Tab-separated table of C-alpha atoms and ligand atoms in Angstrom:
chain	number	residue	atom	x	y	z
A	693	UNK	CA	10.534	-30.366	220.813
A	694	UNK	CA	13.206	-28.231	222.104
A	695	UNK	CA	16.088	-28.902	220.180
A	696	UNK	CA	18.888	-25.906	220.337
A	697	UNK	CA	17.250	-24.096	222.939
A	698	UNK	CA	18.881	-23.987	226.614
A	699	UNK	CA	17.177	-26.646	229.013
A	700	UNK	CA	14.278	-24.868	231.293
A	701	UNK	CA	13.139	-26.956	234.333
A	702	UNK	CA	11.864	-26.654	237.903
A	703	UNK	CA	14.474	-25.112	240.322
A	704	UNK	CA	12.336	-24.521	243.449
A	705	UNK	CA	8.736	-25.734	244.836
A	706	UNK	CA	6.300	-24.883	247.609
A	707	UNK	CA	2.705	-25.568	248.416
A	708	UNK	CA	0.048	-24.230	250.800
A	709	UNK	CA	-3.327	-25.474	252.009
A	710	UNK	CA	-5.379	-23.647	254.452
A	711	UNK	CA	-5.567	-25.046	257.936
A	712	UNK	CA	-9.411	-25.457	258.116
A	713	UNK	CA	-10.836	-28.863	256.893
A	714	UNK	CA	-14.002	-29.762	255.799
A	715	UNK	CA	-14.627	-33.673	256.053
A	716	UNK	CA	-17.377	-35.983	254.275
A	717	UNK	CA	-18.878	-36.235	257.731
A	718	UNK	CA	-19.072	-32.417	257.869
A	719	UNK	CA	-20.752	-32.444	254.270
A	720	UNK	CA	-23.403	-35.204	255.646
A	721	UNK	CA	-24.526	-32.428	257.800
A	722	UNK	CA	-25.099	-29.708	255.193
A	723	UNK	CA	-26.431	-31.761	252.250
A	724	UNK	CA	-28.186	-34.914	251.452
A	725	UNK	CA	-24.818	-36.968	250.957
A	726	UNK	CA	-23.004	-40.173	252.715
A	727	UNK	CA	-19.208	-40.449	253.252
A	728	UNK	CA	-19.863	-43.649	251.385
A	729	UNK	CA	-21.340	-42.001	248.072
A	730	UNK	CA	-18.366	-39.545	248.064
A	731	UNK	CA	-15.571	-41.880	248.577
A	732	UNK	CA	-16.711	-44.732	246.349
A	733	UNK	CA	-17.793	-41.773	243.544
A	734	UNK	CA	-14.865	-39.728	243.879
A	735	UNK	CA	-12.394	-40.856	246.139
A	736	UNK	CA	-12.093	-37.949	248.147
A	737	UNK	CA	-12.109	-37.888	251.997
A	738	UNK	CA	-11.878	-34.276	253.024
A	739	UNK	CA	-10.592	-30.966	251.789
A	740	UNK	CA	-8.962	-27.688	253.058
A	741	UNK	CA	-11.057	-24.481	252.918
A	742	UNK	CA	-9.839	-21.118	253.151
A	743	UNK	CA	-10.632	-19.005	256.159
A	744	UNK	CA	-12.947	-15.657	255.722
A	745	UNK	CA	-9.729	-13.578	255.670
A	746	UNK	CA	-8.101	-15.412	253.317
A	747	UNK	CA	-8.098	-14.930	249.589
A	748	UNK	CA	-6.359	-16.589	246.551
A	749	UNK	CA	-3.317	-14.348	246.875
A	750	UNK	CA	-2.824	-15.276	250.268
A	751	UNK	CA	-2.834	-18.905	249.647
A	752	UNK	CA	-0.621	-18.258	246.364
A	753	UNK	CA	1.977	-15.855	248.333
A	754	UNK	CA	2.408	-18.630	251.064
A	755	UNK	CA	3.186	-21.402	248.171
A	756	UNK	CA	5.538	-18.850	246.694
A	757	UNK	CA	7.491	-17.934	249.795
A	758	UNK	CA	8.156	-21.607	250.296
A	759	UNK	CA	9.267	-22.097	246.420
A	760	UNK	CA	11.545	-19.227	246.679
A	761	UNK	CA	13.224	-20.469	249.721
A	762	UNK	CA	13.752	-23.719	248.082
A	763	UNK	CA	15.328	-21.953	245.144
A	764	UNK	CA	17.540	-19.805	247.308
A	765	UNK	CA	16.133	-17.002	245.760
A	766	UNK	CA	13.967	-13.821	246.946
A	767	UNK	CA	11.479	-11.902	245.256
A	768	UNK	CA	13.576	-9.214	243.819
A	769	UNK	CA	15.144	-12.106	242.059
A	770	UNK	CA	12.099	-12.944	240.063
A	771	UNK	CA	11.692	-11.691	236.181
A	772	UNK	CA	8.115	-13.113	235.718
A	773	UNK	CA	5.185	-14.015	237.626
A	774	UNK	CA	2.269	-16.082	236.190
A	775	UNK	CA	-0.748	-17.315	238.666
A	776	UNK	CA	-3.338	-19.562	237.013
A	777	UNK	CA	-6.406	-19.303	238.783
A	778	UNK	CA	-10.389	-18.890	237.967
A	779	UNK	CA	-10.849	-17.074	241.349
A	780	UNK	CA	-8.644	-13.976	241.626
A	781	UNK	CA	-9.014	-11.986	244.345
A	782	UNK	CA	-11.063	-9.411	242.185
A	783	UNK	CA	-11.044	-8.868	238.481
A	784	UNK	CA	-8.268	-6.496	238.305
A	785	UNK	CA	-5.508	-5.897	239.361
A	786	UNK	CA	-4.472	-9.631	238.523
A	787	UNK	CA	-3.738	-11.910	241.498
A	788	UNK	CA	-0.090	-11.839	239.859
A	789	UNK	CA	0.353	-8.341	240.299
A	790	UNK	CA	-0.861	-8.310	243.939
A	791	UNK	CA	1.414	-11.067	244.664
A	792	UNK	CA	4.334	-9.113	242.839
A	793	UNK	CA	4.065	-6.159	245.311
A	794	UNK	CA	3.848	-8.563	248.432
A	795	UNK	CA	6.825	-10.516	247.262
A	796	UNK	CA	8.702	-7.205	246.630
A	797	UNK	CA	9.385	-8.687	242.973
A	798	UNK	CA	9.917	-4.954	241.434
A	799	UNK	CA	11.391	-6.178	237.862
A	800	UNK	CA	9.079	-9.157	237.332
A	801	UNK	CA	6.388	-8.871	234.805
A	802	UNK	CA	3.022	-10.238	236.360
A	803	UNK	CA	-0.331	-11.577	235.042
A	804	UNK	CA	-3.030	-14.048	235.471
A	805	UNK	CA	-3.803	-17.021	233.356
A	806	UNK	CA	-7.407	-18.449	232.797
A	807	UNK	CA	-7.378	-22.120	231.758
A	808	UNK	CA	-9.244	-23.528	234.922
A	809	UNK	CA	-7.837	-26.636	235.858
A	810	UNK	CA	-5.380	-26.907	233.294
A	811	UNK	CA	-4.303	-23.394	234.071
A	812	UNK	CA	-0.877	-24.403	236.025
A	813	UNK	CA	0.005	-26.559	232.803
A	814	UNK	CA	-0.559	-23.899	230.749
A	815	UNK	CA	1.395	-21.665	232.612
A	816	UNK	CA	4.441	-23.900	232.792
A	817	UNK	CA	4.354	-23.939	229.030
A	818	UNK	CA	3.992	-20.246	228.730
A	819	UNK	CA	6.820	-19.192	231.129
A	820	UNK	CA	9.205	-22.366	229.769
A	821	UNK	CA	8.678	-20.370	226.363
A	822	UNK	CA	9.499	-17.334	227.921
A	823	UNK	CA	12.840	-18.731	229.249
A	824	UNK	CA	13.686	-20.784	226.372
A	825	UNK	CA	13.871	-17.916	223.945
A	826	UNK	CA	15.974	-16.006	226.524
A	827	UNK	CA	13.360	-13.098	227.095
A	828	UNK	CA	13.586	-13.997	231.010
A	829	UNK	CA	15.920	-16.294	232.993
A	830	UNK	CA	13.411	-17.288	235.656
A	831	UNK	CA	9.700	-17.488	236.701
A	832	UNK	CA	7.489	-18.113	239.580
A	833	UNK	CA	4.567	-20.171	238.316
A	834	UNK	CA	1.358	-20.896	240.641
A	835	UNK	CA	-1.767	-22.520	240.398
A	836	UNK	CA	-4.061	-21.280	243.004
A	837	UNK	CA	-7.851	-21.398	243.593
A	838	UNK	CA	-10.285	-20.719	246.314
A	839	UNK	CA	-13.243	-22.662	244.511
A	840	UNK	CA	-14.818	-22.527	248.096
A	841	UNK	CA	-15.785	-18.760	247.337
A	842	UNK	CA	-17.814	-19.986	244.183
A	843	UNK	CA	-19.188	-23.272	245.384
A	844	UNK	CA	-23.048	-23.661	246.488
A	845	UNK	CA	-22.949	-25.389	249.796
A	846	UNK	CA	-26.535	-26.410	249.088
A	847	UNK	CA	-25.805	-28.235	245.951
A	848	UNK	CA	-24.436	-31.557	246.570
A	849	UNK	CA	-23.484	-32.211	242.741
A	850	UNK	CA	-20.807	-29.879	243.257
A	851	UNK	CA	-19.891	-29.344	246.900
A	852	UNK	CA	-18.297	-32.509	247.742
A	853	UNK	CA	-16.017	-31.976	245.124
A	854	UNK	CA	-13.805	-29.037	245.558
A	855	UNK	CA	-11.085	-27.674	247.922
A	856	UNK	CA	-8.699	-24.739	248.168
A	857	UNK	CA	-4.760	-24.607	247.929
A	858	UNK	CA	-2.005	-23.315	245.865
A	859	UNK	CA	1.077	-24.688	244.361
A	860	UNK	CA	4.237	-22.968	243.018
A	861	UNK	CA	7.503	-23.607	241.083
A	862	UNK	CA	10.048	-21.677	240.128
A	863	UNK	CA	11.456	-22.144	236.401
A	864	UNK	CA	15.116	-21.519	235.635
A	865	UNK	CA	18.001	-23.194	233.445
A	866	UNK	CA	18.936	-26.712	234.271
A	867	UNK	CA	21.701	-28.786	233.069
A	868	UNK	CA	21.507	-30.255	229.618
A	869	UNK	CA	19.082	-33.488	229.020
A	870	UNK	CA	17.025	-32.282	231.881
A	871	UNK	CA	13.722	-30.065	232.260
A	872	UNK	CA	10.845	-29.616	230.309
A	873	UNK	CA	10.719	-31.809	227.041
A	874	UNK	CA	7.371	-31.239	225.619
A	875	UNK	CA	4.021	-29.826	226.281
A	876	UNK	CA	0.442	-30.236	224.589
A	877	UNK	CA	-1.908	-27.597	225.271
A	878	UNK	CA	-5.512	-28.025	223.833
A	879	UNK	CA	-8.809	-26.683	224.103
A	880	UNK	CA	-12.547	-27.779	223.141
A	881	UNK	CA	-14.550	-24.659	223.466
A	882	UNK	CA	-17.680	-26.307	222.143
A	883	UNK	CA	-18.045	-28.214	225.662
A	884	UNK	CA	-17.560	-24.851	227.622
A	885	UNK	CA	-21.562	-25.386	228.769
A	886	UNK	CA	-20.594	-28.498	230.756
A	887	UNK	CA	-18.639	-26.594	233.384
A	888	UNK	CA	-19.097	-22.726	233.859
A	889	UNK	CA	-19.915	-19.846	236.210
A	890	UNK	CA	-22.444	-17.709	234.251
A	891	UNK	CA	-22.538	-14.169	236.111
A	892	UNK	CA	-20.501	-11.296	237.169
A	893	UNK	CA	-18.885	-10.678	233.786
A	894	UNK	CA	-19.647	-8.407	231.049
A	895	UNK	CA	-22.488	-10.505	229.391
A	896	UNK	CA	-24.306	-10.932	232.922
A	897	UNK	CA	-23.067	-8.472	235.397
A	898	UNK	CA	-24.082	-8.883	239.097
A	899	UNK	CA	-27.487	-7.644	239.986
A	900	UNK	CA	-29.984	-8.734	242.601
A	901	UNK	CA	-31.408	-11.336	240.075
A	902	UNK	CA	-28.125	-13.234	239.471
A	903	UNK	CA	-27.297	-13.351	243.392
A	904	UNK	CA	-31.055	-14.679	243.651
A	905	UNK	CA	-30.523	-17.188	240.783
A	906	UNK	CA	-27.540	-18.433	242.533
A	907	UNK	CA	-25.564	-17.587	239.125
A	908	UNK	CA	-22.360	-16.930	240.918
A	909	UNK	CA	-21.594	-20.611	241.481
A	910	UNK	CA	-20.006	-23.222	239.474
A	911	UNK	CA	-22.288	-25.046	237.278
A	912	UNK	CA	-21.287	-28.557	236.254
A	913	UNK	CA	-22.691	-31.287	234.083
A	914	UNK	CA	-20.400	-33.995	235.783
A	915	UNK	CA	-21.153	-36.930	233.484
A	916	UNK	CA	-20.023	-34.950	230.228
A	917	UNK	CA	-16.987	-33.564	232.109
A	918	UNK	CA	-16.048	-37.069	233.419
A	919	UNK	CA	-16.117	-38.274	229.738
A	920	UNK	CA	-13.719	-35.719	228.601
A	921	UNK	CA	-11.468	-36.058	231.234
A	922	UNK	CA	-11.288	-39.837	230.281
A	923	UNK	CA	-10.903	-39.472	226.879
A	924	UNK	CA	-8.188	-36.398	227.145
A	925	UNK	CA	-6.135	-37.712	230.033
A	926	UNK	CA	-4.688	-40.657	227.839
A	927	UNK	CA	-4.791	-38.789	224.426
A	928	UNK	CA	-2.877	-35.662	225.706
A	929	UNK	CA	-0.499	-37.969	227.618
A	930	UNK	CA	0.256	-40.166	224.053
A	931	UNK	CA	0.518	-36.964	222.211
A	932	UNK	CA	2.936	-35.217	224.629
A	933	UNK	CA	5.191	-38.637	225.211
A	934	UNK	CA	5.077	-38.359	221.523
A	935	UNK	CA	6.564	-35.102	221.212
A	936	UNK	CA	9.294	-35.725	223.610
A	937	UNK	CA	10.409	-38.823	221.471
A	938	UNK	CA	9.486	-41.371	224.395
A	939	UNK	CA	6.918	-43.985	225.390
A	940	UNK	CA	4.443	-44.892	228.299
A	941	UNK	CA	7.132	-47.244	229.505
A	942	UNK	CA	9.432	-44.401	230.199
A	943	UNK	CA	7.096	-42.696	232.624
A	944	UNK	CA	8.624	-42.674	236.044
A	945	UNK	CA	5.693	-40.748	237.768
A	946	UNK	CA	2.393	-39.631	236.374
A	947	UNK	CA	0.626	-36.846	237.969
A	948	UNK	CA	-2.502	-36.214	236.757
A	949	UNK	CA	-5.143	-33.636	237.767
A	950	UNK	CA	-6.644	-34.586	241.203
A	951	UNK	CA	-10.658	-34.235	240.330
A	952	UNK	CA	-11.857	-38.035	240.577
A	953	UNK	CA	-10.156	-41.232	241.549
A	954	UNK	CA	-12.226	-43.027	239.102
A	955	UNK	CA	-10.709	-40.861	236.335
A	956	UNK	CA	-7.522	-41.343	237.523
A	957	UNK	CA	-7.821	-45.057	237.535
A	958	UNK	CA	-9.129	-44.986	234.054
A	959	UNK	CA	-6.255	-43.197	232.758
A	960	UNK	CA	-3.714	-45.551	234.949
A	961	UNK	CA	-5.459	-48.688	233.013
A	962	UNK	CA	-5.376	-46.681	229.341
A	963	UNK	CA	-1.610	-46.246	229.938
A	964	UNK	CA	-0.896	-49.433	231.456
A	965	UNK	CA	0.805	-47.860	234.610
A	966	UNK	CA	1.705	-49.423	237.724
A	967	UNK	CA	0.078	-47.805	241.133
A	968	UNK	CA	3.482	-47.020	242.253
A	969	UNK	CA	3.961	-44.629	239.189
A	970	UNK	CA	0.601	-42.433	239.603
A	971	UNK	CA	0.318	-39.733	242.364
A	972	UNK	CA	-2.631	-39.539	243.855
A	973	UNK	CA	-3.843	-37.075	246.640
A	974	UNK	CA	-7.161	-36.322	245.985
A	975	UNK	CA	-8.396	-37.850	249.030
A	976	UNK	CA	-6.917	-35.031	251.190
A	977	UNK	CA	-7.219	-32.212	249.089
A	978	UNK	CA	-10.250	-32.807	246.709
A	979	UNK	CA	-10.480	-30.805	243.566
A	980	UNK	CA	-8.262	-27.508	244.013
A	981	UNK	CA	-8.662	-26.646	240.437
A	982	UNK	CA	-5.437	-25.083	238.894
A	983	UNK	CA	-3.430	-25.880	242.486
A	984	UNK	CA	-4.289	-29.493	241.879
A	985	UNK	CA	-1.217	-30.585	239.707
A	986	UNK	CA	1.236	-28.171	241.424
A	987	UNK	CA	-0.085	-29.689	244.919
A	988	UNK	CA	0.708	-33.542	243.638
A	989	UNK	CA	3.953	-32.441	242.218
A	990	UNK	CA	5.248	-30.895	245.393
A	991	UNK	CA	3.931	-33.557	247.503
A	992	UNK	CA	5.667	-36.357	245.416
A	993	UNK	CA	8.676	-34.368	245.523
A	994	UNK	CA	8.412	-33.973	249.656
A	995	UNK	CA	7.654	-37.870	249.730
A	996	UNK	CA	10.730	-38.565	248.073
A	997	UNK	CA	8.786	-40.009	244.945
A	998	UNK	CA	10.965	-37.943	242.567
A	999	UNK	CA	14.858	-39.026	241.669
A	1000	UNK	CA	17.188	-36.883	239.601
A	1001	UNK	CA	16.508	-37.547	235.817
A	1002	UNK	CA	13.176	-39.128	236.474
A	1003	UNK	CA	10.479	-38.726	233.476
A	1004	UNK	CA	7.559	-37.124	235.128
A	1005	UNK	CA	4.315	-36.378	233.177
A	1006	UNK	CA	1.740	-33.954	234.520
A	1007	UNK	CA	-1.747	-33.830	232.875
A	1008	UNK	CA	-4.546	-31.208	233.702
A	1009	UNK	CA	-7.990	-30.857	232.418
A	1010	UNK	CA	-11.137	-28.781	233.170
A	1011	UNK	CA	-13.049	-25.724	231.960
A	1012	UNK	CA	-13.125	-24.582	228.803
A	1013	UNK	CA	-12.989	-27.165	228.268
A	1014	UNK	CA	-9.009	-27.373	228.243
A	1015	UNK	CA	-6.365	-29.636	228.692
A	1016	UNK	CA	-2.412	-29.353	229.196
A	1017	UNK	CA	0.327	-32.124	229.464
A	1018	UNK	CA	3.853	-31.616	230.111
A	1019	UNK	CA	6.813	-34.046	230.128
A	1020	UNK	CA	9.537	-33.073	232.495
A	1021	UNK	CA	13.056	-34.684	233.093
A	1022	UNK	CA	13.270	-33.950	236.985
B	1150	UT7	O1	-11.896	-30.210	237.404
B	1150	UT7	C1	-12.618	-30.569	236.438
B	1150	UT7	C2	-14.121	-30.447	236.789
B	1150	UT7	N1	-14.700	-31.603	236.969
B	1150	UT7	C3	-14.501	-33.172	237.130
B	1150	UT7	O2	-13.679	-33.642	236.740
B	1150	UT7	C4	-15.931	-33.940	237.486
B	1150	UT7	C5	-16.142	-34.957	236.573
B	1150	UT7	N2	-17.128	-35.805	236.928
B	1150	UT7	C6	-17.170	-36.558	238.332
B	1150	UT7	O3	-16.313	-36.577	238.896
B	1150	UT7	C7	-18.575	-37.275	238.433
B	1150	UT7	O4	-19.319	-37.527	237.223
B	1150	UT7	C8	-19.309	-36.696	239.652
B	1150	UT7	C9	-18.578	-37.257	240.786
B	1150	UT7	C10	-19.370	-35.245	239.653
B	1150	UT7	C11	-20.645	-37.726	239.661
B	1150	UT7	O5	-20.605	-38.902	239.674
B	1150	UT7	P1	-21.194	-40.048	238.909
B	1150	UT7	O6	-20.903	-41.257	238.925
B	1150	UT7	O7	-20.979	-39.436	237.474
B	1150	UT7	O8	-22.685	-39.695	239.189
B	1150	UT7	P2	-24.017	-39.073	238.778
B	1150	UT7	O9	-23.844	-37.660	238.175
B	1150	UT7	O10	-24.278	-40.018	237.390
B	1150	UT7	O11	-24.985	-39.174	239.709
B	1150	UT7	C12	-25.501	-40.120	240.134
B	1150	UT7	C13	-26.579	-40.053	241.164
B	1150	UT7	C14	-27.554	-39.020	240.701
B	1150	UT7	O12	-29.001	-39.572	241.313
B	1150	UT7	P3	-29.738	-40.113	240.286
B	1150	UT7	O13	-30.053	-39.171	239.474
B	1150	UT7	O14	-29.267	-41.173	239.836
B	1150	UT7	O15	-30.917	-40.202	241.198
B	1150	UT7	C15	-27.008	-37.922	241.376
B	1150	UT7	O16	-28.175	-36.863	242.052
B	1150	UT7	O17	-25.886	-39.779	242.475
B	1150	UT7	C16	-26.466	-38.421	242.821
B	1150	UT7	N3	-25.462	-37.882	243.515
B	1150	UT7	C17	-25.214	-37.664	244.634
B	1150	UT7	N4	-25.661	-38.585	245.823
B	1150	UT7	C18	-25.152	-38.341	247.065
B	1150	UT7	C19	-24.823	-36.599	243.095
B	1150	UT7	N5	-24.262	-35.892	243.716
B	1150	UT7	C20	-24.379	-36.362	245.112
B	1150	UT7	C21	-23.771	-36.822	246.460
B	1150	UT7	N6	-24.163	-37.453	247.325
B	1150	UT7	N7	-22.751	-35.606	246.923
């Protein structure tokens, strides 16, 4: 897919989750649910929740500092900052601009990207193309979300599913044959009504009515999103593998969006992957939206599950509806 253009890959990684943990037994005291239901239907045991004084940029900052350190770089070296999020600190300035200031990344261009749980992979594709063309030499790409701020903790259909966190990578030039081999990004806008937050934008500005009507919280039609997820996880994987000219047998580690262990199991079966080739940490963090894929990637790396030259496939799906898949030679 990228013949003749310089190879671009990951040269630094970092992650951060807030200290506060919300367990299934905590949730049993808040809504009518059980640990047994949550574990059997989703695989989630606990999730990390931002403290009152933490916003998305604070989580992103912690992950970014760790990623810069692992790349041996400082903020001043950065050319580009992309923050994938649907829970920015505020409408504007962007979370990326808040971060640019805090990191002292004076020469970096900075913007946010909205593709919900697919946002990190969308961000990787965007930054990779800036680097491939030579417009920039490096980029900080972050997936960060504080879904707890837009979750209705009286709605058992959604409140058991989400957590907060941030994962960051630094992209830069890597040796020939390594780095990103292909991407597949897509959207089905027709499914937008299955997962959305209605109020607070230009169509329905915040008002007493929108607050009383609980329209500043996530609404999700779980069954429809589930069906979409199962379908696109395997189709996007097949497509991105085809673009890279490889097959599912070549996958060393599959890193899916961590929304529900049953969705991951279904993709695993459709792709005939053994357990050891599939990264799962949804039990500890729940669905952290744009942070989910980078949290899983960084944790896999920290656990020593990635060796030089391994073929990694990342796949995200979520609101939009959207999906994004990438093939990376580690
Ligand atoms: O990042 C992308 C965004 N989201 C996703 O990927 C989520 C995709 N969807 C899912 O993961 C699943 O659809 C859910 C986990 C949300 C729901 O699982 P399900 O197996 O599809 O359950 P369901 O929606 O069919 O509901 C089954 C029952 C319902 O009761 P009735 O109507 O059959 O009496 C729900 O009211 O389970 C009930 N239920 C609960 N029960 C106990 C829903 N939430 C809970 C709960 N505790 N927390």
